[in-house]
Tab-separated table of C-alpha atoms in Angstrom:
chain	number	residue	atom	x	y	z
A	1	MET	CA	18.530	-20.440	8.117
A	2	ALA	CA	17.773	-21.748	11.605
A	3	GLU	CA	18.421	-18.277	13.035
A	4	THR	CA	15.976	-16.737	10.551
A	5	ALA	CA	13.331	-19.321	11.392
A	6	THR	CA	13.806	-18.637	15.092
A	7	ALA	CA	13.540	-14.895	14.488
A	8	THR	CA	10.409	-15.333	12.428
A	9	ALA	CA	8.798	-17.444	15.137
A	10	ALA	CA	9.753	-14.889	17.757
A	11	THR	CA	8.306	-12.015	15.799
A	12	ALA	CA	5.124	-13.973	15.087
A	13	ASP	CA	4.682	-14.450	18.827
A	14	SER	CA	5.225	-10.765	19.549
A	15	ALA	CA	2.935	-9.720	16.714
A	16	ALA	CA	0.151	-11.733	18.336
A	17	THR	CA	0.190	-9.416	21.383
A	18	PRO	CA	-1.632	-6.181	20.503
A	19	GLY	CA	-0.407	-3.238	22.538
A	20	SER	CA	2.884	-4.883	23.504
A	21	LYS	CA	6.073	-2.823	23.355
A	22	SER	CA	7.261	-4.967	20.471
A	23	GLU	CA	4.062	-4.211	18.551
A	24	GLN	CA	4.313	-0.499	19.350
A	25	ALA	CA	7.932	-0.435	18.187
A	26	TYR	CA	6.969	-2.305	15.019
A	27	GLN	CA	4.191	0.146	14.190
A	28	ALA	CA	6.389	3.182	14.921
A	29	ILE	CA	9.350	2.010	12.842
A	30	LYS	CA	7.160	0.823	9.974
A	31	ALA	CA	5.335	4.174	9.895
A	32	ARG	CA	8.636	6.027	9.605
A	33	ILE	CA	9.708	3.764	6.747
A	34	VAL	CA	6.397	4.110	4.899
A	35	GLU	CA	6.218	7.890	5.273
A	36	GLY	CA	9.833	8.251	4.155
A	37	SER	CA	11.432	9.462	7.400
A	38	TYR	CA	13.635	6.368	7.231
A	39	THR	CA	14.791	6.323	3.628
A	40	PRO	CA	16.235	3.341	1.712
A	41	GLY	CA	19.678	2.543	3.094
A	42	TYR	CA	18.990	4.277	6.409
A	43	ARG	CA	20.838	2.493	9.212
A	44	LEU	CA	18.541	1.352	12.011
A	45	VAL	CA	20.592	1.704	15.183
A	46	LEU	CA	18.827	-0.293	17.878
A	47	ALA	CA	20.017	1.744	20.849
A	48	ALA	CA	19.123	5.070	19.239
A	49	ILE	CA	15.639	3.926	18.203
A	50	ALA	CA	15.021	2.360	21.621
A	51	LYS	CA	15.980	5.620	23.339
A	52	ASP	CA	13.771	7.618	20.984
A	53	LEU	CA	10.773	5.357	21.658
A	54	GLY	CA	11.456	5.051	25.374
A	55	PHE	CA	11.809	1.262	25.205
A	56	SER	CA	14.583	-1.207	25.894
A	57	VAL	CA	16.503	-2.656	22.956
A	58	VAL	CA	14.678	-6.018	23.129
A	59	PRO	CA	11.267	-4.980	21.679
A	60	VAL	CA	13.010	-2.847	19.050
A	61	ARG	CA	15.112	-5.832	17.971
A	62	GLU	CA	11.962	-7.983	17.727
A	63	ALA	CA	10.220	-5.296	15.680
A	64	ILE	CA	13.127	-5.010	13.261
A	65	ARG	CA	13.263	-8.788	12.808
A	66	ARG	CA	9.582	-8.725	11.954
A	67	LEU	CA	10.160	-5.942	9.435
A	68	GLU	CA	13.004	-7.968	7.948
A	69	ALA	CA	10.602	-10.877	7.423
A	70	GLU	CA	8.285	-8.478	5.551
A	71	GLY	CA	11.109	-7.230	3.344
A	72	LEU	CA	11.178	-3.677	4.687
A	73	VAL	CA	14.518	-4.160	6.438
A	74	LYS	CA	17.664	-6.058	5.507
A	75	PHE	CA	20.818	-6.967	7.408
A	76	GLU	CA	24.188	-6.124	5.887
A	77	ARG	CA	27.507	-7.514	7.052
A	78	ASN	CA	29.488	-5.009	9.124
A	79	VAL	CA	26.604	-2.536	8.862
A	80	GLY	CA	23.620	-4.067	10.623
A	81	ALA	CA	19.965	-3.398	9.928
A	82	THR	CA	19.160	-0.942	7.132
A	83	VAL	CA	15.978	0.080	5.345
A	84	SER	CA	15.550	-1.923	2.142
A	85	GLY	CA	15.592	-0.169	-1.201
A	86	ILE	CA	12.607	-0.072	-3.535
A	87	ASP	CA	12.972	-2.509	-6.411
A	88	PRO	CA	11.538	-0.756	-9.514
A	89	THR	CA	11.130	-4.044	-11.369
A	90	GLU	CA	9.143	-5.559	-8.503
A	91	TYR	CA	6.985	-2.433	-8.420
A	92	LEU	CA	6.344	-2.698	-12.161
A	93	TYR	CA	5.317	-6.352	-11.963
A	94	THR	CA	3.136	-5.753	-8.907
A	95	MET	CA	1.245	-2.882	-10.518
A	96	GLN	CA	0.786	-4.763	-13.783
A	97	THR	CA	-0.598	-7.779	-11.960
A	98	LEU	CA	-2.795	-5.699	-9.677
A	99	SER	CA	-4.329	-3.846	-12.618
A	100	ILE	CA	-5.499	-7.184	-14.036
A	101	VAL	CA	-6.768	-8.882	-10.877
A	102	GLU	CA	-8.272	-5.744	-9.327
A	103	GLY	CA	-10.062	-4.965	-12.583
A	104	ALA	CA	-11.540	-8.464	-12.596
A	105	ALA	CA	-12.467	-8.289	-8.904
A	106	THR	CA	-14.189	-4.925	-9.358
A	107	ALA	CA	-16.184	-6.180	-12.352
A	108	LEU	CA	-17.298	-9.315	-10.484
A	109	SER	CA	-18.124	-7.288	-7.396
A	110	ALA	CA	-20.134	-4.615	-9.237
A	111	PRO	CA	-23.544	-6.405	-9.315
A	112	LEU	CA	-23.294	-6.872	-5.537
A	113	ILE	CA	-22.437	-3.250	-4.737
A	114	GLY	CA	-25.421	-1.493	-3.179
A	115	ALA	CA	-26.372	2.141	-2.683
A	116	ALA	CA	-24.789	2.206	0.785
A	117	ASP	CA	-21.499	0.953	-0.677
A	118	ILE	CA	-21.602	3.607	-3.375
A	119	ALA	CA	-22.232	6.298	-0.764
A	120	ARG	CA	-19.342	5.021	1.361
A	121	ALA	CA	-16.950	4.967	-1.612
A	122	ARG	CA	-18.052	8.433	-2.704
A	123	ALA	CA	-17.477	9.792	0.813
A	124	VAL	CA	-13.936	8.392	0.778
A	125	ASN	CA	-13.354	9.939	-2.636
A	126	GLU	CA	-14.484	13.306	-1.280
A	127	ASP	CA	-11.926	12.929	1.517
A	128	MET	CA	-9.351	12.297	-1.207
A	129	ARG	CA	-10.497	15.447	-3.020
A	130	GLU	CA	-10.062	17.472	0.175
A	131	CYS	CA	-6.640	15.890	0.700
A	132	LEU	CA	-5.536	17.461	-2.579
A	133	GLN	CA	-5.700	20.925	-0.979
A	134	HIS	CA	-2.796	20.210	1.378
A	135	PHE	CA	-1.422	17.140	-0.304
A	136	ASP	CA	-0.304	14.296	1.933
A	137	PRO	CA	0.741	11.365	-0.311
A	138	VAL	CA	0.713	8.815	2.514
A	139	ARG	CA	-2.824	9.719	3.628
A	140	PHE	CA	-3.972	9.924	0.005
A	141	THR	CA	-2.610	6.436	-0.646
A	142	GLN	CA	-4.433	5.029	2.389
A	143	LEU	CA	-7.682	6.665	1.305
A	144	ASN	CA	-7.122	5.277	-2.181
A	145	GLN	CA	-6.907	1.773	-0.761
A	146	ASP	CA	-10.046	2.381	1.304
A	147	PHE	CA	-11.899	3.497	-1.818
A	148	HIS	CA	-10.916	0.516	-3.919
A	149	SER	CA	-11.616	-1.886	-1.081
A	150	VAL	CA	-15.290	-0.886	-1.249
A	151	LEU	CA	-15.351	-1.711	-4.953
A	152	PHE	CA	-13.675	-5.106	-4.837
A	153	GLU	CA	-14.626	-6.410	-1.372
A	154	HIS	CA	-17.830	-8.080	-2.623
A	155	CYS	CA	-15.964	-10.122	-5.246
A	156	PRO	CA	-17.478	-13.635	-5.063
A	157	ASN	CA	-14.292	-15.334	-6.272
A	158	PRO	CA	-12.068	-15.817	-3.200
A	159	HIS	CA	-9.018	-16.705	-5.280
A	160	ILE	CA	-9.117	-13.452	-7.245
A	161	LEU	CA	-9.783	-11.519	-4.037
A	162	ASP	CA	-6.769	-13.156	-2.415
A	163	LEU	CA	-4.582	-12.070	-5.330
A	164	VAL	CA	-5.836	-8.496	-4.960
A	165	HIS	CA	-5.003	-8.461	-1.254
A	166	ARG	CA	-1.573	-9.909	-1.972
A	167	GLY	CA	-0.970	-7.155	-4.519
A	168	TRP	CA	-1.889	-4.411	-2.069
A	169	ASN	CA	0.270	-5.988	0.630
A	170	ARG	CA	3.188	-6.160	-1.774
A	171	LEU	CA	2.744	-2.485	-2.612
A	172	ALA	CA	2.803	-1.686	1.106
A	173	SER	CA	6.057	-3.611	1.522
A	174	LEU	CA	7.500	-1.584	-1.371
A	175	ARG	CA	6.395	1.608	0.405
A	176	SER	CA	4.965	2.687	-2.908
A	177	SER	CA	3.145	5.908	-2.199
A	178	THR	CA	3.334	6.479	-5.939
A	179	PHE	CA	1.578	9.815	-5.552
A	180	ARG	CA	4.670	11.113	-3.735
A	181	PHE	CA	6.460	10.942	-7.106
A	182	VAL	CA	3.545	11.917	-9.370
A	183	PRO	CA	1.298	14.221	-7.293
A	184	GLY	CA	-0.391	15.469	-10.449
A	185	ARG	CA	-1.789	11.987	-10.982
A	186	ALA	CA	-3.741	12.258	-7.713
A	187	ARG	CA	-6.294	14.732	-9.077
A	188	GLU	CA	-6.868	12.595	-12.176
A	189	SER	CA	-7.307	9.556	-9.948
A	190	VAL	CA	-10.121	11.209	-7.984
A	191	GLU	CA	-11.995	12.033	-11.196
A	192	GLU	CA	-11.548	8.483	-12.494
A	193	HIS	CA	-12.944	7.167	-9.206
A	194	GLU	CA	-16.140	9.126	-9.750
A	195	ALA	CA	-16.382	7.801	-13.306
A	196	LEU	CA	-16.035	4.245	-11.981
A	197	LEU	CA	-18.808	4.821	-9.453
A	198	GLN	CA	-21.083	6.137	-12.171
A	199	LEU	CA	-20.459	3.069	-14.308
A	200	ILE	CA	-21.425	0.827	-11.399
A	201	GLU	CA	-24.484	2.942	-10.536
A	202	ASN	CA	-25.662	2.777	-14.156
A	203	ASN	CA	-25.241	-1.027	-14.276
A	204	ALA	CA	-22.610	-0.953	-16.987
A	205	ASP	CA	-21.592	-4.355	-18.340
A	206	ALA	CA	-18.770	-6.285	-16.687
A	207	ASP	CA	-16.313	-5.759	-19.565
A	208	THR	CA	-16.722	-1.976	-19.423
A	209	ILE	CA	-16.209	-1.857	-15.653
A	210	GLU	CA	-13.230	-4.226	-15.791
A	211	LYS	CA	-11.546	-2.162	-18.514
A	212	ALA	CA	-12.121	1.126	-16.657
A	213	ALA	CA	-10.734	-0.267	-13.399
A	214	ARG	CA	-7.744	-1.818	-15.158
A	215	LEU	CA	-6.874	1.336	-17.117
A	216	HIS	CA	-7.258	3.413	-13.952
A	217	ARG	CA	-4.552	1.347	-12.257
A	218	SER	CA	-2.377	1.246	-15.380
A	219	ALA	CA	-2.531	5.027	-15.744
A	220	THR	CA	-0.896	5.461	-12.340
A	221	LEU	CA	1.854	3.040	-13.316
A	222	ASP	CA	2.364	4.827	-16.646
A	223	ALA	CA	2.636	8.197	-14.881
A	224	TYR	CA	5.212	6.815	-12.482
A	225	LEU	CA	7.283	5.208	-15.246
A	226	SER	CA	7.182	8.412	-17.296
A	227	GLN	CA	8.392	10.438	-14.314
A	228	THR	CA	11.249	8.079	-13.408
A	229	LYS	CA	12.593	8.123	-16.970
A	230	HIS	CA	13.403	11.821	-16.674
């Protein structure tokens, strides 16, 4: 326990130094985990990664400890550091919770969303539409987060907004680019985004907006669950 606390403190210190080798190693390793280059169970050999990145082992070790604290990496006896697996139950609970709190945040935010916000969200959605041509699930997922951020960022209830951010962060730690598994859902998602924007533009009531936002999130979960049952 003391060793973990020491590691956490060390990684917190390194994370506070933008541009440091530890931060660069952290970003590089995390990107490979998120994009799927390092799959669940992949053994993270410090020396090999350090050589690949052109760093010493020290910043790589610090980066991996930081990733362990975030749940992306775990240490196994006689094995060392490996990429954590994706817990399907945790994913289910996270998506269910996010559908509720994000729906509420979007409904509360709607009266405060202006024309410039709508234009910004629509531009992001167009980028998502273009992304469908040569589908990149990681980029699509990032654009999806950018889109929804516009819709919920004006939520006046800081507690609900905090829960939304926690949900998105938990999804990131689960590396859940859901669209990697259900690419067909991506096109539907873009169309539902436009429908949401139209509801907000037309000053639909809060219940209608909340339900649309909640069902939009739930539909992605349902598509994923349907796919994984096969």
